Amino acid sequence: QVQLVESGGGLVQAGGSLRLSCAASGGTFYMYSMGWFRQAPGKEREFVAAISRSGGNTYYRDSVKGRFTISRDSAKNTVYLQMNSLKPEDAAVYYCAAGMTSTGGSVRIAARDYGYWGQGTQVTVSS
């Protein structure tokens, strides 16, 4: 069983930056593709970014490309989401997720491909 704990959320002005962290425990971190999803009030949960087991492949939703960067530190069993140039529409609860994959380069973008989820961290962006 993998436990995921997010941190780093908060209130930021539009144009500002935040770095979210997701610490994993209880499993073999390198076996998992990792992802970030978000859910705003009244909206469906949506994919934000993902990184392969190896860390060599990443994928982003179009609206965050060039502004967000996902990375992972295997020594710390942690995945990060660096968010720059934040916009009010980025405000949501951000969730970290882990999904076991058989290949090191696979990137998962569908929520159903992730078996473990964190509790979420709130990101609020003021205009």
PDB file of C-alpha atoms in Angstrom:
ATOM      1  CA  GLN A   1       0.000   0.000   0.000  1.00  0.00           C
ATOM      2  CA  VAL A   2       1.235   3.449  -0.906  1.00  0.00           C
ATOM      3  CA  GLN A   3       0.441   6.463   1.198  1.00  0.00           C
ATOM      4  CA  LEU A   4       0.646   9.900  -0.394  1.00  0.00           C
ATOM      5  CA  VAL A   5       0.750  13.184   1.472  1.00  0.00           C
ATOM      6  CA  GLU A   6       0.592  16.489  -0.382  1.00  0.00           C
ATOM      7  CA  SER A   7       1.831  19.816   0.907  1.00  0.00           C
ATOM      8  CA  GLY A   8       2.665  23.252  -0.371  1.00  0.00           C
ATOM      9  CA  GLY A   9      -0.739  24.602  -1.240  1.00  0.00           C
ATOM     10  CA  GLY A  10      -1.881  28.038  -0.187  1.00  0.00           C
ATOM     11  CA  LEU A  11      -3.033  31.458  -1.291  1.00  0.00           C
ATOM     12  CA  VAL A  12      -1.095  33.276  -3.987  1.00  0.00           C
ATOM     13  CA  GLN A  13      -1.719  36.275  -6.186  1.00  0.00           C
ATOM     14  CA  ALA A  14      -2.192  35.822  -9.889  1.00  0.00           C
ATOM     15  CA  GLY A  15       1.207  35.630 -11.546  1.00  0.00           C
ATOM     16  CA  GLY A  16       2.778  34.093  -8.478  1.00  0.00           C
ATOM     17  CA  SER A  17       4.290  30.679  -7.884  1.00  0.00           C
ATOM     18  CA  LEU A  18       3.809  27.683  -5.640  1.00  0.00           C
ATOM     19  CA  ARG A  19       5.566  24.359  -5.366  1.00  0.00           C
ATOM     20  CA  LEU A  20       3.503  21.379  -4.373  1.00  0.00           C
ATOM     21  CA  SER A  21       5.139  18.323  -2.873  1.00  0.00           C
ATOM     22  CA  CYS A  22       3.861  14.788  -2.553  1.00  0.00           C
ATOM     23  CA  ALA A  23       5.673  12.447  -0.208  1.00  0.00           C
ATOM     24  CA  ALA A  24       5.157   8.736  -0.807  1.00  0.00           C
ATOM     25  CA  SER A  25       5.590   5.973   1.728  1.00  0.00           C
ATOM     26  CA  GLY A  26       4.717   2.330   2.176  1.00  0.00           C
ATOM     27  CA  GLY A  27       5.591   1.240  -1.342  1.00  0.00           C
ATOM     28  CA  THR A  28       8.356   1.002  -3.897  1.00  0.00           C
ATOM     29  CA  PHE A  29       8.404   4.520  -5.257  1.00  0.00           C
ATOM     30  CA  TYR A  30      10.326   3.733  -8.410  1.00  0.00           C
ATOM     31  CA  MET A  31       7.636   1.293  -9.532  1.00  0.00           C
ATOM     32  CA  TYR A  32       5.026   4.026  -9.843  1.00  0.00           C
ATOM     33  CA  SER A  33       4.149   6.557 -12.462  1.00  0.00           C
ATOM     34  CA  MET A  34       3.073   9.709 -10.638  1.00  0.00           C
ATOM     35  CA  GLY A  35       0.500  12.295 -11.503  1.00  0.00           C
ATOM     36  CA  TRP A  36      -1.151  15.490 -10.352  1.00  0.00           C
ATOM     37  CA  PHE A  37      -4.854  16.126 -10.769  1.00  0.00           C
ATOM     38  CA  ARG A  38      -7.033  18.993  -9.633  1.00  0.00           C
ATOM     39  CA  GLN A  39     -10.653  19.608  -8.864  1.00  0.00           C
ATOM     40  CA  ALA A  40     -12.335  22.974  -8.624  1.00  0.00           C
ATOM     41  CA  PRO A  41     -15.729  23.431  -6.922  1.00  0.00           C
ATOM     42  CA  GLY A  42     -18.533  22.146  -9.109  1.00  0.00           C
ATOM     43  CA  LYS A  43     -16.162  20.704 -11.679  1.00  0.00           C
ATOM     44  CA  GLU A  44     -14.842  17.280 -12.552  1.00  0.00           C
ATOM     45  CA  ARG A  45     -11.434  16.192 -11.426  1.00  0.00           C
ATOM     46  CA  GLU A  46      -8.980  16.854 -14.245  1.00  0.00           C
ATOM     47  CA  PHE A  47      -5.518  15.733 -15.179  1.00  0.00           C
ATOM     48  CA  VAL A  48      -2.735  18.277 -14.721  1.00  0.00           C
ATOM     49  CA  ALA A  49       0.634  16.578 -15.155  1.00  0.00           C
ATOM     50  CA  ALA A  50       2.300  13.189 -15.025  1.00  0.00           C
ATOM     51  CA  ILE A  51       5.779  11.771 -14.863  1.00  0.00           C
ATOM     52  CA  SER A  52       7.027   8.314 -15.702  1.00  0.00           C
ATOM     53  CA  ARG A  53       8.681   5.918 -13.299  1.00  0.00           C
ATOM     54  CA  SER A  54      12.065   6.788 -14.708  1.00  0.00           C
ATOM     55  CA  GLY A  55      11.381  10.513 -14.599  1.00  0.00           C
ATOM     56  CA  GLY A  56      12.389  10.715 -18.227  1.00  0.00           C
ATOM     57  CA  ASN A  57       8.935  11.355 -19.635  1.00  0.00           C
ATOM     58  CA  THR A  58       6.416  13.986 -18.611  1.00  0.00           C
ATOM     59  CA  TYR A  59       3.053  15.095 -19.910  1.00  0.00           C
ATOM     60  CA  TYR A  60       0.908  18.154 -19.203  1.00  0.00           C
ATOM     61  CA  ARG A  61      -2.545  19.391 -19.942  1.00  0.00           C
ATOM     62  CA  ASP A  62      -2.414  22.132 -22.539  1.00  0.00           C
ATOM     63  CA  SER A  63      -3.469  24.931 -20.220  1.00  0.00           C
ATOM     64  CA  VAL A  64      -0.459  24.469 -17.925  1.00  0.00           C
ATOM     65  CA  LYS A  65       2.253  23.761 -20.462  1.00  0.00           C
ATOM     66  CA  GLY A  66       5.126  26.168 -20.082  1.00  0.00           C
ATOM     67  CA  ARG A  67       3.953  27.217 -16.607  1.00  0.00           C
ATOM     68  CA  PHE A  68       3.976  23.990 -14.558  1.00  0.00           C
ATOM     69  CA  THR A  69       6.796  21.503 -14.148  1.00  0.00           C
ATOM     70  CA  ILE A  70       6.500  18.039 -12.644  1.00  0.00           C
ATOM     71  CA  SER A  71       9.559  16.317 -11.252  1.00  0.00           C
ATOM     72  CA  ARG A  72      10.446  13.486  -8.920  1.00  0.00           C
ATOM     73  CA  ASP A  73      13.210  12.777  -6.439  1.00  0.00           C
ATOM     74  CA  SER A  74      13.640   9.058  -5.918  1.00  0.00           C
ATOM     75  CA  ALA A  75      16.009   9.561  -3.006  1.00  0.00           C
ATOM     76  CA  LYS A  76      13.243  11.411  -1.152  1.00  0.00           C
ATOM     77  CA  ASN A  77      10.297   9.411  -2.527  1.00  0.00           C
ATOM     78  CA  THR A  78       8.742  12.719  -3.474  1.00  0.00           C
ATOM     79  CA  VAL A  79       7.124  14.192  -6.541  1.00  0.00           C
ATOM     80  CA  TYR A  80       6.843  17.925  -7.071  1.00  0.00           C
ATOM     81  CA  LEU A  81       4.696  20.274  -9.079  1.00  0.00           C
ATOM     82  CA  GLN A  82       6.269  23.664  -9.630  1.00  0.00           C
ATOM     83  CA  MET A  83       3.554  26.103 -10.633  1.00  0.00           C
ATOM     84  CA  ASN A  84       4.527  29.458 -12.082  1.00  0.00           C
ATOM     85  CA  SER A  85       2.498  32.309 -13.551  1.00  0.00           C
ATOM     86  CA  LEU A  86      -0.551  31.102 -11.698  1.00  0.00           C
ATOM     87  CA  LYS A  87      -3.970  32.174 -12.921  1.00  0.00           C
ATOM     88  CA  PRO A  88      -7.281  32.338 -11.072  1.00  0.00           C
ATOM     89  CA  GLU A  89      -8.476  29.386 -13.158  1.00  0.00           C
ATOM     90  CA  ASP A  90      -5.705  27.257 -11.629  1.00  0.00           C
ATOM     91  CA  ALA A  91      -7.412  27.454  -8.239  1.00  0.00           C
ATOM     92  CA  ALA A  92      -8.495  24.006  -7.085  1.00  0.00           C
ATOM     93  CA  VAL A  93      -7.714  21.183  -4.731  1.00  0.00           C
ATOM     94  CA  TYR A  94      -4.645  19.449  -6.130  1.00  0.00           C
ATOM     95  CA  TYR A  95      -4.264  15.711  -5.716  1.00  0.00           C
ATOM     96  CA  CYS A  96      -1.202  13.561  -6.074  1.00  0.00           C
ATOM     97  CA  ALA A  97      -1.661  10.058  -7.461  1.00  0.00           C
ATOM     98  CA  ALA A  98       0.456   6.947  -7.954  1.00  0.00           C
ATOM     99  CA  GLY A  99      -0.089   4.210 -10.499  1.00  0.00           C
ATOM    100  CA  MET A 100       1.995   1.105 -10.941  1.00  0.00           C
ATOM    101  CA  THR A 101       3.342   0.673 -14.446  1.00  0.00           C
ATOM    102  CA  SER A 102       5.278  -2.124 -16.067  1.00  0.00           C
ATOM    103  CA  THR A 103       7.570   0.086 -18.107  1.00  0.00           C
ATOM    104  CA  GLY A 104       9.822   2.875 -16.995  1.00  0.00           C
ATOM    105  CA  GLY A 105       8.772   5.310 -19.673  1.00  0.00           C
ATOM    106  CA  SER A 106       5.011   5.068 -19.392  1.00  0.00           C
ATOM    107  CA  VAL A 107       3.026   8.167 -18.511  1.00  0.00           C
ATOM    108  CA  ARG A 108      -0.567   7.886 -17.336  1.00  0.00           C
ATOM    109  CA  ILE A 109      -3.124  10.646 -17.831  1.00  0.00           C
ATOM    110  CA  ALA A 110      -6.378   8.924 -16.903  1.00  0.00           C
ATOM    111  CA  ALA A 111      -7.487   8.948 -13.291  1.00  0.00           C
ATOM    112  CA  ARG A 112      -8.564   5.305 -13.580  1.00  0.00           C
ATOM    113  CA  ASP A 113      -4.925   4.316 -14.135  1.00  0.00           C
ATOM    114  CA  TYR A 114      -3.966   5.523 -10.678  1.00  0.00           C
ATOM    115  CA  GLY A 115      -4.601   3.291  -7.720  1.00  0.00           C
ATOM    116  CA  TYR A 116      -3.423   5.534  -4.904  1.00  0.00           C
ATOM    117  CA  TRP A 117      -4.389   9.091  -4.082  1.00  0.00           C
ATOM    118  CA  GLY A 118      -3.437  11.712  -1.557  1.00  0.00           C
ATOM    119  CA  GLN A 119      -5.868  13.774   0.455  1.00  0.00           C
ATOM    120  CA  GLY A 120      -5.352  16.918  -1.597  1.00  0.00           C
ATOM    121  CA  THR A 121      -3.973  20.385  -0.978  1.00  0.00           C
ATOM    122  CA  GLN A 122      -5.846  23.613  -1.662  1.00  0.00           C
ATOM    123  CA  VAL A 123      -4.480  26.157  -4.103  1.00  0.00           C
ATOM    124  CA  THR A 124      -6.173  29.549  -4.156  1.00  0.00           C
ATOM    125  CA  VAL A 125      -5.232  32.211  -6.669  1.00  0.00           C
ATOM    126  CA  SER A 126      -6.429  35.767  -6.138  1.00  0.00           C
ATOM    127  CA  SER A 127      -6.897  38.094  -9.084  1.00  0.00           C
TER     128      SER A 127
END
